[in-house]
Amino acid sequence: MTQPSFMTLALREAERAAARDEVPVGAVIVGPDGKIWARDGNRTRELADPTAHAELLVIRAAAARLGSERLIGFDLYVTLEPCAMCAAALSFARLRRLYFAASDRKMGGVEHGPRFFSQPTCHHAPEVYGGLGETAAEALLKQFFRNRR
Amino acid sequence: MTQPSFMTLALREAERAAARDEVPVGAVIVGPDGKIWARDGNRTRELADPTAHAELLVIRAAAARLGSERLIGFDLYVTLEPCAMCAAALSFARLRRLYFAASDRKMGGVEHGPRFFSQPTCHHAPEVYGGLGETAAEALLKQFFRNRR
């Protein structure tokens, strides 16, 4: 499967999150075998868990499946720039590549604010590719927050 | 119970983590009722979960118990300066106060590296009190890493 297809699936998870009245962010994690190991969207409200961002859910699911806290050679596709919490978790999990769609000026931790991967306290940084499928991901987020106001 | 007593309990959780061959960090989360809502130590190896830091485990446990992703009026006691992942999670959970023991130059995200609570992308910062019970917490960590080498 090509990269845009994984992002399309992440976007589908974001749409499902919106349908659950969660902030519409979705993520897909792909193993070194090129297969999807986990896919999910935000569930902070449903699970009453402030850490239940899409990225953390798929990292935890893939690590549990693999039986290791290190996801060597795994790639993550997410519809929004990860926050500092998720960026640090990606680093701890030793992910290979991060693909994200929309930028997040308000909460982002990769290209904004802490820029976690550039910190001296970051000991593993994935390769980062931003902007894939940005328009669709942004439209979904904008619509969600417009409806809430 | 006074503050040092909660930190003493956090230190006990750190000792238990060491006994499980986990990095010896322990945390206790205290509700607005002054009672302990959760206490735990690192379990990243046991759970094969790179996000299973002591802080995240107690935040998730307390939020699940409360049935809310926001822990208004809750305080966290942890034996080591939180990393960026845990600092961001503390912010999202809207914790009131953070007490930590030892500083963490290598991975810390509060007084080092990202200094998450000072970032423009941080929208809630707890009051922070460092250095409580620092000596005991540091000794435990040093011994652990010495034994591993």
PDB file of C-alpha atoms in Angstrom:
ATOM      1  CA  MET A   1       0.000   0.000   0.000  1.00  0.00           C
ATOM      2  CA  THR A   2       1.361   3.457  -0.834  1.00  0.00           C
ATOM      3  CA  GLN A   3       1.810   6.259   1.703  1.00  0.00           C
ATOM      4  CA  PRO A   4      -1.285   8.304   0.734  1.00  0.00           C
ATOM      5  CA  SER A   5      -3.461   5.245   1.296  1.00  0.00           C
ATOM      6  CA  PHE A   6      -2.299   4.881   4.904  1.00  0.00           C
ATOM      7  CA  MET A   7      -3.037   8.573   5.436  1.00  0.00           C
ATOM      8  CA  THR A   8      -6.467   8.075   3.875  1.00  0.00           C
ATOM      9  CA  LEU A   9      -7.124   5.346   6.428  1.00  0.00           C
ATOM     10  CA  ALA A  10      -5.924   7.650   9.219  1.00  0.00           C
ATOM     11  CA  LEU A  11      -8.351  10.266   7.934  1.00  0.00           C
ATOM     12  CA  ARG A  12     -11.134   7.697   8.083  1.00  0.00           C
ATOM     13  CA  GLU A  13     -10.257   7.104  11.760  1.00  0.00           C
ATOM     14  CA  ALA A  14     -10.436  10.879  12.286  1.00  0.00           C
ATOM     15  CA  GLU A  15     -13.933  10.904  10.758  1.00  0.00           C
ATOM     16  CA  ARG A  16     -14.963   8.088  13.098  1.00  0.00           C
ATOM     17  CA  ALA A  17     -13.595  10.072  16.041  1.00  0.00           C
ATOM     18  CA  ALA A  18     -15.713  13.063  14.965  1.00  0.00           C
ATOM     19  CA  ALA A  19     -18.781  10.809  14.836  1.00  0.00           C
ATOM     20  CA  ARG A  20     -18.048   9.857  18.482  1.00  0.00           C
ATOM     21  CA  ASP A  21     -17.821  13.584  19.333  1.00  0.00           C
ATOM     22  CA  GLU A  22     -14.075  13.318  19.901  1.00  0.00           C
ATOM     23  CA  VAL A  23     -11.545  15.763  18.455  1.00  0.00           C
ATOM     24  CA  PRO A  24     -11.185  14.334  14.917  1.00  0.00           C
ATOM     25  CA  VAL A  25      -7.654  12.999  14.786  1.00  0.00           C
ATOM     26  CA  GLY A  26      -6.839   9.544  13.453  1.00  0.00           C
ATOM     27  CA  ALA A  27      -3.682   7.451  13.287  1.00  0.00           C
ATOM     28  CA  VAL A  28      -2.412   4.307  11.618  1.00  0.00           C
ATOM     29  CA  ILE A  29       0.761   2.484  12.594  1.00  0.00           C
ATOM     30  CA  VAL A  30       2.540   0.356  10.025  1.00  0.00           C
ATOM     31  CA  GLY A  31       5.088  -2.345  10.834  1.00  0.00           C
ATOM     32  CA  PRO A  32       8.360  -3.141   9.091  1.00  0.00           C
ATOM     33  CA  ASP A  33       6.314  -5.815   7.263  1.00  0.00           C
ATOM     34  CA  GLY A  34       4.354  -3.002   5.538  1.00  0.00           C
ATOM     35  CA  LYS A  35       1.164  -4.070   7.315  1.00  0.00           C
ATOM     36  CA  ILE A  36      -1.129  -2.075   9.595  1.00  0.00           C
ATOM     37  CA  TRP A  37      -0.561  -3.049  13.223  1.00  0.00           C
ATOM     38  CA  ALA A  38      -3.123  -0.693  14.730  1.00  0.00           C
ATOM     39  CA  ARG A  39      -5.478   2.109  13.681  1.00  0.00           C
ATOM     40  CA  ASP A  40      -7.561   4.326  15.895  1.00  0.00           C
ATOM     41  CA  GLY A  41      -8.844   7.829  16.571  1.00  0.00           C
ATOM     42  CA  ASN A  42      -8.967  10.027  19.656  1.00  0.00           C
ATOM     43  CA  ARG A  43     -10.917   8.558  22.573  1.00  0.00           C
ATOM     44  CA  THR A  44     -10.165  10.940  25.446  1.00  0.00           C
ATOM     45  CA  ARG A  45     -13.832  11.516  26.245  1.00  0.00           C
ATOM     46  CA  GLU A  46     -15.052   7.974  25.712  1.00  0.00           C
ATOM     47  CA  LEU A  47     -12.285   6.489  27.869  1.00  0.00           C
ATOM     48  CA  ALA A  48     -12.092   9.406  30.341  1.00  0.00           C
ATOM     49  CA  ASP A  49      -8.355   9.332  29.626  1.00  0.00           C
ATOM     50  CA  PRO A  50      -6.482  12.573  28.864  1.00  0.00           C
ATOM     51  CA  THR A  51      -3.710  10.512  27.250  1.00  0.00           C
ATOM     52  CA  ALA A  52      -6.002   8.697  24.792  1.00  0.00           C
ATOM     53  CA  HIS A  53      -4.799  10.591  21.721  1.00  0.00           C
ATOM     54  CA  ALA A  54      -4.894   8.605  18.483  1.00  0.00           C
ATOM     55  CA  GLU A  55      -1.088   8.326  18.373  1.00  0.00           C
ATOM     56  CA  LEU A  56      -0.764   6.985  21.917  1.00  0.00           C
ATOM     57  CA  LEU A  57      -3.542   4.462  21.361  1.00  0.00           C
ATOM     58  CA  VAL A  58      -1.936   2.979  18.249  1.00  0.00           C
ATOM     59  CA  ILE A  59       1.563   2.991  19.747  1.00  0.00           C
ATOM     60  CA  ARG A  60       0.285   1.164  22.829  1.00  0.00           C
ATOM     61  CA  ALA A  61      -1.722  -1.314  20.733  1.00  0.00           C
ATOM     62  CA  ALA A  62       1.200  -2.087  18.412  1.00  0.00           C
ATOM     63  CA  ALA A  63       3.669  -2.425  21.305  1.00  0.00           C
ATOM     64  CA  ALA A  64       1.304  -4.789  23.132  1.00  0.00           C
ATOM     65  CA  ARG A  65       0.886  -6.878  19.960  1.00  0.00           C
ATOM     66  CA  LEU A  66       4.633  -6.988  19.385  1.00  0.00           C
ATOM     67  CA  GLY A  67       5.358  -7.618  23.070  1.00  0.00           C
ATOM     68  CA  SER A  68       8.003  -4.897  23.112  1.00  0.00           C
ATOM     69  CA  GLU A  69       8.108  -1.262  24.145  1.00  0.00           C
ATOM     70  CA  ARG A  70      10.299  -0.529  21.118  1.00  0.00           C
ATOM     71  CA  LEU A  71       8.701  -0.389  17.706  1.00  0.00           C
ATOM     72  CA  ILE A  72      11.839  -0.561  15.577  1.00  0.00           C
ATOM     73  CA  GLY A  73      11.120   0.039  11.888  1.00  0.00           C
ATOM     74  CA  PHE A  74       7.506   1.108  12.487  1.00  0.00           C
ATOM     75  CA  ASP A  75       5.976   4.173  10.810  1.00  0.00           C
ATOM     76  CA  LEU A  76       3.106   6.309  12.076  1.00  0.00           C
ATOM     77  CA  TYR A  77       0.558   8.176   9.945  1.00  0.00           C
ATOM     78  CA  VAL A  78      -1.517  10.767  11.775  1.00  0.00           C
ATOM     79  CA  THR A  79      -3.891  13.453  10.539  1.00  0.00           C
ATOM     80  CA  LEU A  80      -2.561  16.195  12.852  1.00  0.00           C
ATOM     81  CA  GLU A  81       0.891  17.266  14.006  1.00  0.00           C
ATOM     82  CA  PRO A  82       1.534  15.346  17.243  1.00  0.00           C
ATOM     83  CA  CYS A  83       1.543  17.217  20.558  1.00  0.00           C
ATOM     84  CA  ALA A  84       4.552  17.071  22.904  1.00  0.00           C
ATOM     85  CA  MET A  85       3.129  14.046  24.741  1.00  0.00           C
ATOM     86  CA  CYS A  86       2.732  12.050  21.553  1.00  0.00           C
ATOM     87  CA  ALA A  87       6.034  13.240  20.045  1.00  0.00           C
ATOM     88  CA  ALA A  88       7.900  12.068  23.157  1.00  0.00           C
ATOM     89  CA  ALA A  89       6.048   8.738  23.078  1.00  0.00           C
ATOM     90  CA  LEU A  90       7.044   8.290  19.407  1.00  0.00           C
ATOM     91  CA  SER A  91      10.636   8.896  20.417  1.00  0.00           C
ATOM     92  CA  PHE A  92      10.533   6.435  23.327  1.00  0.00           C
ATOM     93  CA  ALA A  93       8.998   3.818  21.020  1.00  0.00           C
ATOM     94  CA  ARG A  94      11.885   4.361  18.560  1.00  0.00           C
ATOM     95  CA  LEU A  95       9.586   4.842  15.584  1.00  0.00           C
ATOM     96  CA  ARG A  96      11.259   5.095  12.192  1.00  0.00           C
ATOM     97  CA  ARG A  97       9.069   7.628  10.398  1.00  0.00           C
ATOM     98  CA  LEU A  98       6.316  10.054  11.250  1.00  0.00           C
ATOM     99  CA  TYR A  99       3.927  11.237   8.544  1.00  0.00           C
ATOM    100  CA  PHE A 100       1.439  13.886   9.582  1.00  0.00           C
ATOM    101  CA  ALA A 101      -1.200  15.865   7.690  1.00  0.00           C
ATOM    102  CA  ALA A 102      -2.275  19.201   9.216  1.00  0.00           C
ATOM    103  CA  SER A 103       0.020  21.453  11.243  1.00  0.00           C
ATOM    104  CA  ASP A 104      -1.064  22.343  14.774  1.00  0.00           C
ATOM    105  CA  ARG A 105      -0.038  25.836  15.809  1.00  0.00           C
ATOM    106  CA  LYS A 106      -1.959  25.653  19.060  1.00  0.00           C
ATOM    107  CA  MET A 107      -0.832  22.332  20.499  1.00  0.00           C
ATOM    108  CA  GLY A 108       1.790  20.916  18.114  1.00  0.00           C
ATOM    109  CA  GLY A 109       5.040  19.631  19.600  1.00  0.00           C
ATOM    110  CA  VAL A 110       6.977  18.770  16.438  1.00  0.00           C
ATOM    111  CA  GLU A 111       7.108  22.006  14.404  1.00  0.00           C
ATOM    112  CA  HIS A 112       5.726  24.216  17.159  1.00  0.00           C
ATOM    113  CA  GLY A 113       6.301  24.919  20.849  1.00  0.00           C
ATOM    114  CA  PRO A 114       8.674  22.351  22.333  1.00  0.00           C
ATOM    115  CA  ARG A 115       9.812  21.004  18.903  1.00  0.00           C
ATOM    116  CA  PHE A 116      10.536  17.871  20.863  1.00  0.00           C
ATOM    117  CA  PHE A 117      12.700  16.067  18.309  1.00  0.00           C
ATOM    118  CA  SER A 118      15.188  18.962  18.254  1.00  0.00           C
ATOM    119  CA  GLN A 119      15.668  19.015  22.037  1.00  0.00           C
ATOM    120  CA  PRO A 120      18.881  17.783  23.680  1.00  0.00           C
ATOM    121  CA  THR A 121      16.613  15.647  25.898  1.00  0.00           C
ATOM    122  CA  CYS A 122      15.358  13.758  22.813  1.00  0.00           C
ATOM    123  CA  HIS A 123      17.471  10.649  22.262  1.00  0.00           C
ATOM    124  CA  HIS A 124      15.742   9.240  19.206  1.00  0.00           C
ATOM    125  CA  ALA A 125      13.959  11.200  16.487  1.00  0.00           C
ATOM    126  CA  PRO A 126      11.959   9.629  13.676  1.00  0.00           C
ATOM    127  CA  GLU A 127      12.204  10.997  10.138  1.00  0.00           C
ATOM    128  CA  VAL A 128       9.375  13.523   9.849  1.00  0.00           C
ATOM    129  CA  TYR A 129       7.203  14.175   6.790  1.00  0.00           C
ATOM    130  CA  GLY A 130       4.496  16.826   7.190  1.00  0.00           C
ATOM    131  CA  GLY A 131       1.689  18.035   4.941  1.00  0.00           C
ATOM    132  CA  LEU A 132       0.451  14.722   3.460  1.00  0.00           C
ATOM    133  CA  GLY A 133      -3.343  15.018   2.997  1.00  0.00           C
ATOM    134  CA  GLU A 134      -3.299  18.281   4.917  1.00  0.00           C
ATOM    135  CA  THR A 135      -6.358  19.871   3.298  1.00  0.00           C
ATOM    136  CA  ALA A 136      -8.787  17.071   4.133  1.00  0.00           C
ATOM    137  CA  ALA A 137      -7.507  16.744   7.704  1.00  0.00           C
ATOM    138  CA  GLU A 138      -7.744  20.490   8.296  1.00  0.00           C
ATOM    139  CA  ALA A 139     -11.249  20.702   6.842  1.00  0.00           C
ATOM    140  CA  LEU A 140     -12.412  17.971   9.211  1.00  0.00           C
ATOM    141  CA  LEU A 141     -10.944  19.716  12.253  1.00  0.00           C
ATOM    142  CA  LYS A 142     -12.324  23.121  11.260  1.00  0.00           C
ATOM    143  CA  GLN A 143     -15.804  21.724  10.734  1.00  0.00           C
ATOM    144  CA  PHE A 144     -15.694  19.955  14.089  1.00  0.00           C
ATOM    145  CA  PHE A 145     -14.716  23.059  16.042  1.00  0.00           C
ATOM    146  CA  ARG A 146     -17.172  25.229  14.071  1.00  0.00           C
ATOM    147  CA  ASN A 147     -20.017  22.877  15.017  1.00  0.00           C
ATOM    148  CA  ARG A 148     -19.014  22.989  18.663  1.00  0.00           C
ATOM    149  CA  ARG A 149     -19.063  26.772  18.950  1.00  0.00           C
TER     150      ARG A 149
ATOM    151  CA  MET B   1      -1.150  13.459  55.387  1.00  0.00           C
ATOM    152  CA  THR B   2       1.635  15.977  54.841  1.00  0.00           C
ATOM    153  CA  GLN B   3       3.522  16.465  51.604  1.00  0.00           C
ATOM    154  CA  PRO B   4       6.672  14.520  52.500  1.00  0.00           C
ATOM    155  CA  SER B   5       4.558  11.501  53.366  1.00  0.00           C
ATOM    156  CA  PHE B   6       3.052  11.373  49.877  1.00  0.00           C
ATOM    157  CA  MET B   7       6.564  11.641  48.442  1.00  0.00           C
ATOM    158  CA  THR B   8       7.687   8.837  50.753  1.00  0.00           C
ATOM    159  CA  LEU B   9       4.922   6.666  49.311  1.00  0.00           C
ATOM    160  CA  ALA B  10       6.001   7.630  45.797  1.00  0.00           C
ATOM    161  CA  LEU B  11       9.524   6.580  46.714  1.00  0.00           C
ATOM    162  CA  ARG B  12       8.197   3.245  47.909  1.00  0.00           C
ATOM    163  CA  GLU B  13       6.578   2.777  44.469  1.00  0.00           C
ATOM    164  CA  ALA B  14       9.941   3.589  42.907  1.00  0.00           C
ATOM    165  CA  GLU B  15      11.565   0.874  45.030  1.00  0.00           C
ATOM    166  CA  ARG B  16       8.911  -1.593  43.903  1.00  0.00           C
ATOM    167  CA  ALA B  17       9.599  -0.626  40.286  1.00  0.00           C
ATOM    168  CA  ALA B  18      13.309  -1.336  40.836  1.00  0.00           C
ATOM    169  CA  ALA B  19      12.414  -4.763  42.263  1.00  0.00           C
ATOM    170  CA  ARG B  20      10.541  -5.456  38.984  1.00  0.00           C
ATOM    171  CA  ASP B  21      13.664  -4.387  37.048  1.00  0.00           C
ATOM    172  CA  GLU B  22      11.942  -1.238  35.828  1.00  0.00           C
ATOM    173  CA  VAL B  23      13.523   2.230  35.949  1.00  0.00           C
ATOM    174  CA  PRO B  24      12.817   3.170  39.586  1.00  0.00           C
ATOM    175  CA  VAL B  25      10.343   6.020  39.373  1.00  0.00           C
ATOM    176  CA  GLY B  26       7.187   6.106  41.462  1.00  0.00           C
ATOM    177  CA  ALA B  27       4.166   8.395  41.585  1.00  0.00           C
ATOM    178  CA  VAL B  28       1.190   9.108  43.803  1.00  0.00           C
ATOM    179  CA  ILE B  29      -1.832  11.147  42.771  1.00  0.00           C
ATOM    180  CA  VAL B  30      -3.886  12.879  45.441  1.00  0.00           C
ATOM    181  CA  GLY B  31      -7.437  14.126  44.963  1.00  0.00           C
ATOM    182  CA  PRO B  32      -8.990  17.378  46.133  1.00  0.00           C
ATOM    183  CA  ASP B  33     -10.296  15.258  49.043  1.00  0.00           C
ATOM    184  CA  GLY B  34      -6.683  14.839  50.232  1.00  0.00           C
ATOM    185  CA  LYS B  35      -6.812  11.093  49.541  1.00  0.00           C
ATOM    186  CA  ILE B  36      -4.651   8.944  47.317  1.00  0.00           C
ATOM    187  CA  TRP B  37      -6.500   8.096  44.113  1.00  0.00           C
ATOM    188  CA  ALA B  38      -3.728   6.039  42.536  1.00  0.00           C
ATOM    189  CA  ARG B  39      -0.104   5.054  43.156  1.00  0.00           C
ATOM    190  CA  ASP B  40       2.207   3.167  40.865  1.00  0.00           C
ATOM    191  CA  GLY B  41       5.715   2.862  39.475  1.00  0.00           C
ATOM    192  CA  ASN B  42       7.126   2.504  35.984  1.00  0.00           C
ATOM    193  CA  ARG B  43       5.920  -0.572  34.084  1.00  0.00           C
ATOM    194  CA  THR B  44       7.214  -0.018  30.542  1.00  0.00           C
ATOM    195  CA  ARG B  45       8.925  -3.414  30.385  1.00  0.00           C
ATOM    196  CA  GLU B  46       6.262  -5.417  32.173  1.00  0.00           C
ATOM    197  CA  LEU B  47       3.444  -3.990  30.048  1.00  0.00           C
ATOM    198  CA  ALA B  48       5.512  -3.667  26.832  1.00  0.00           C
ATOM    199  CA  ASP B  49       4.233  -0.106  26.745  1.00  0.00           C
ATOM    200  CA  PRO B  50       6.635   2.795  26.110  1.00  0.00           C
ATOM    201  CA  THR B  51       4.080   5.166  27.658  1.00  0.00           C
ATOM    202  CA  ALA B  52       3.774   3.268  30.969  1.00  0.00           C
ATOM    203  CA  HIS B  53       5.686   5.835  33.015  1.00  0.00           C
ATOM    204  CA  ALA B  54       4.576   6.114  36.651  1.00  0.00           C
ATOM    205  CA  GLU B  55       2.941   9.513  36.048  1.00  0.00           C
ATOM    206  CA  LEU B  56       0.882   8.358  33.071  1.00  0.00           C
ATOM    207  CA  LEU B  57      -0.255   5.240  34.911  1.00  0.00           C
ATOM    208  CA  VAL B  58      -1.557   7.178  37.916  1.00  0.00           C
ATOM    209  CA  ILE B  59      -3.136   9.914  35.781  1.00  0.00           C
ATOM    210  CA  ARG B  60      -4.966   7.292  33.730  1.00  0.00           C
ATOM    211  CA  ALA B  61      -6.033   5.359  36.822  1.00  0.00           C
ATOM    212  CA  ALA B  62      -7.334   8.452  38.615  1.00  0.00           C
ATOM    213  CA  ALA B  63      -9.148   9.749  35.505  1.00  0.00           C
ATOM    214  CA  ALA B  64     -10.791   6.352  34.984  1.00  0.00           C
ATOM    215  CA  ARG B  65     -11.880   6.281  38.643  1.00  0.00           C
ATOM    216  CA  LEU B  66     -13.236   9.819  38.443  1.00  0.00           C
ATOM    217  CA  GLY B  67     -14.842   9.201  35.040  1.00  0.00           C
ATOM    218  CA  SER B  68     -13.349  12.398  33.658  1.00  0.00           C
ATOM    219  CA  GLU B  69     -10.299  13.282  31.577  1.00  0.00           C
ATOM    220  CA  ARG B  70      -9.820  16.377  33.741  1.00  0.00           C
ATOM    221  CA  LEU B  71      -8.397  15.986  37.220  1.00  0.00           C
ATOM    222  CA  ILE B  72      -9.266  19.408  38.591  1.00  0.00           C
ATOM    223  CA  GLY B  73      -7.712  20.007  41.996  1.00  0.00           C
ATOM    224  CA  PHE B  74      -5.536  16.884  41.875  1.00  0.00           C
ATOM    225  CA  ASP B  75      -1.844  16.910  42.857  1.00  0.00           C
ATOM    226  CA  LEU B  76       0.892  14.577  41.648  1.00  0.00           C
ATOM    227  CA  TYR B  77       3.960  13.451  43.606  1.00  0.00           C
ATOM    228  CA  VAL B  78       6.683  11.804  41.568  1.00  0.00           C
ATOM    229  CA  THR B  79      10.246  10.809  42.408  1.00  0.00           C
ATOM    230  CA  LEU B  80      11.771  12.161  39.177  1.00  0.00           C
ATOM    231  CA  GLU B  81      11.239  15.270  37.073  1.00  0.00           C
ATOM    232  CA  PRO B  82       8.594  14.327  34.487  1.00  0.00           C
ATOM    233  CA  CYS B  83       9.604  13.918  30.841  1.00  0.00           C
ATOM    234  CA  ALA B  84       7.894  15.920  28.073  1.00  0.00           C
ATOM    235  CA  MET B  85       5.305  13.179  27.540  1.00  0.00           C
ATOM    236  CA  CYS B  86       4.278  13.162  31.194  1.00  0.00           C
ATOM    237  CA  ALA B  87       4.461  16.954  31.563  1.00  0.00           C
ATOM    238  CA  ALA B  88       2.068  17.379  28.623  1.00  0.00           C
ATOM    239  CA  ALA B  89      -0.255  14.722  30.062  1.00  0.00           C
ATOM    240  CA  LEU B  90      -0.273  16.575  33.417  1.00  0.00           C
ATOM    241  CA  SER B  91      -1.252  19.725  31.554  1.00  0.00           C
ATOM    242  CA  PHE B  92      -4.042  18.028  29.590  1.00  0.00           C
ATOM    243  CA  ALA B  93      -5.385  16.534  32.833  1.00  0.00           C
ATOM    244  CA  ARG B  94      -5.449  20.036  34.361  1.00  0.00           C
ATOM    245  CA  LEU B  95      -3.543  18.982  37.474  1.00  0.00           C
ATOM    246  CA  ARG B  96      -3.215  21.569  40.205  1.00  0.00           C
ATOM    247  CA  ARG B  97       0.244  20.867  41.585  1.00  0.00           C
ATOM    248  CA  LEU B  98       3.280  18.850  40.635  1.00  0.00           C
ATOM    249  CA  TYR B  99       5.790  17.844  43.314  1.00  0.00           C
ATOM    250  CA  PHE B 100       8.882  16.047  42.063  1.00  0.00           C
ATOM    251  CA  ALA B 101      12.034  14.825  43.801  1.00  0.00           C
ATOM    252  CA  ALA B 102      15.144  14.390  41.616  1.00  0.00           C
ATOM    253  CA  SER B 103      15.926  16.541  38.584  1.00  0.00           C
ATOM    254  CA  ASP B 104      16.405  14.791  35.257  1.00  0.00           C
ATOM    255  CA  ARG B 105      18.982  16.449  33.036  1.00  0.00           C
ATOM    256  CA  LYS B 106      18.861  13.696  30.472  1.00  0.00           C
ATOM    257  CA  MET B 107      15.121  13.302  29.880  1.00  0.00           C
ATOM    258  CA  GLY B 108      13.366  15.970  31.972  1.00  0.00           C
ATOM    259  CA  GLY B 109      10.699  18.087  30.292  1.00  0.00           C
ATOM    260  CA  VAL B 110       9.877  20.532  33.094  1.00  0.00           C
ATOM    261  CA  GLU B 111      13.174  22.213  34.003  1.00  0.00           C
ATOM    262  CA  HIS B 112      15.128  20.802  31.054  1.00  0.00           C
ATOM    263  CA  GLY B 113      14.793  20.453  27.299  1.00  0.00           C
ATOM    264  CA  PRO B 114      11.286  21.419  26.190  1.00  0.00           C
ATOM    265  CA  ARG B 115      10.359  23.047  29.553  1.00  0.00           C
ATOM    266  CA  PHE B 116       6.848  22.186  28.497  1.00  0.00           C
ATOM    267  CA  PHE B 117       4.944  24.358  30.969  1.00  0.00           C
ATOM    268  CA  SER B 118       6.674  27.504  29.634  1.00  0.00           C
ATOM    269  CA  GLN B 119       5.761  26.850  25.999  1.00  0.00           C
ATOM    270  CA  PRO B 120       3.127  28.909  24.167  1.00  0.00           C
ATOM    271  CA  THR B 121       1.558  25.555  23.214  1.00  0.00           C
ATOM    272  CA  CYS B 122       0.943  24.756  26.903  1.00  0.00           C
ATOM    273  CA  HIS B 123      -2.528  25.898  27.897  1.00  0.00           C
ATOM    274  CA  HIS B 124      -2.551  24.816  31.528  1.00  0.00           C
ATOM    275  CA  ALA B 125       0.431  24.581  33.859  1.00  0.00           C
ATOM    276  CA  PRO B 126       0.334  23.136  37.360  1.00  0.00           C
ATOM    277  CA  GLU B 127       2.206  24.810  40.190  1.00  0.00           C
ATOM    278  CA  VAL B 128       5.599  23.085  40.295  1.00  0.00           C
ATOM    279  CA  TYR B 129       7.619  22.211  43.397  1.00  0.00           C
ATOM    280  CA  GLY B 130      10.924  20.414  42.814  1.00  0.00           C
ATOM    281  CA  GLY B 131      13.522  18.896  45.128  1.00  0.00           C
ATOM    282  CA  LEU B 132      11.282  17.201  47.730  1.00  0.00           C
ATOM    283  CA  GLY B 133      13.023  13.993  48.871  1.00  0.00           C
ATOM    284  CA  GLU B 134      15.566  14.439  46.110  1.00  0.00           C
ATOM    285  CA  THR B 135      18.461  12.626  47.798  1.00  0.00           C
ATOM    286  CA  ALA B 136      16.639   9.338  48.350  1.00  0.00           C
ATOM    287  CA  ALA B 137      15.128   9.339  44.846  1.00  0.00           C
ATOM    288  CA  GLU B 138      18.500  10.067  43.227  1.00  0.00           C
ATOM    289  CA  ALA B 139      20.270   7.384  45.253  1.00  0.00           C
ATOM    290  CA  LEU B 140      17.737   4.803  44.094  1.00  0.00           C
ATOM    291  CA  LEU B 141      18.152   5.759  40.435  1.00  0.00           C
ATOM    292  CA  LYS B 142      21.957   5.813  40.642  1.00  0.00           C
ATOM    293  CA  GLN B 143      22.077   2.399  42.265  1.00  0.00           C
ATOM    294  CA  PHE B 144      19.735   0.981  39.634  1.00  0.00           C
ATOM    295  CA  PHE B 145      21.805   2.201  36.693  1.00  0.00           C
ATOM    296  CA  ARG B 146      25.066   1.209  38.409  1.00  0.00           C
ATOM    297  CA  ASN B 147      23.783  -2.372  38.818  1.00  0.00           C
ATOM    298  CA  ARG B 148      22.775  -2.514  35.161  1.00  0.00           C
ATOM    299  CA  ARG B 149      26.165  -1.561  33.801  1.00  0.00           C
TER     300      ARG B 149
END
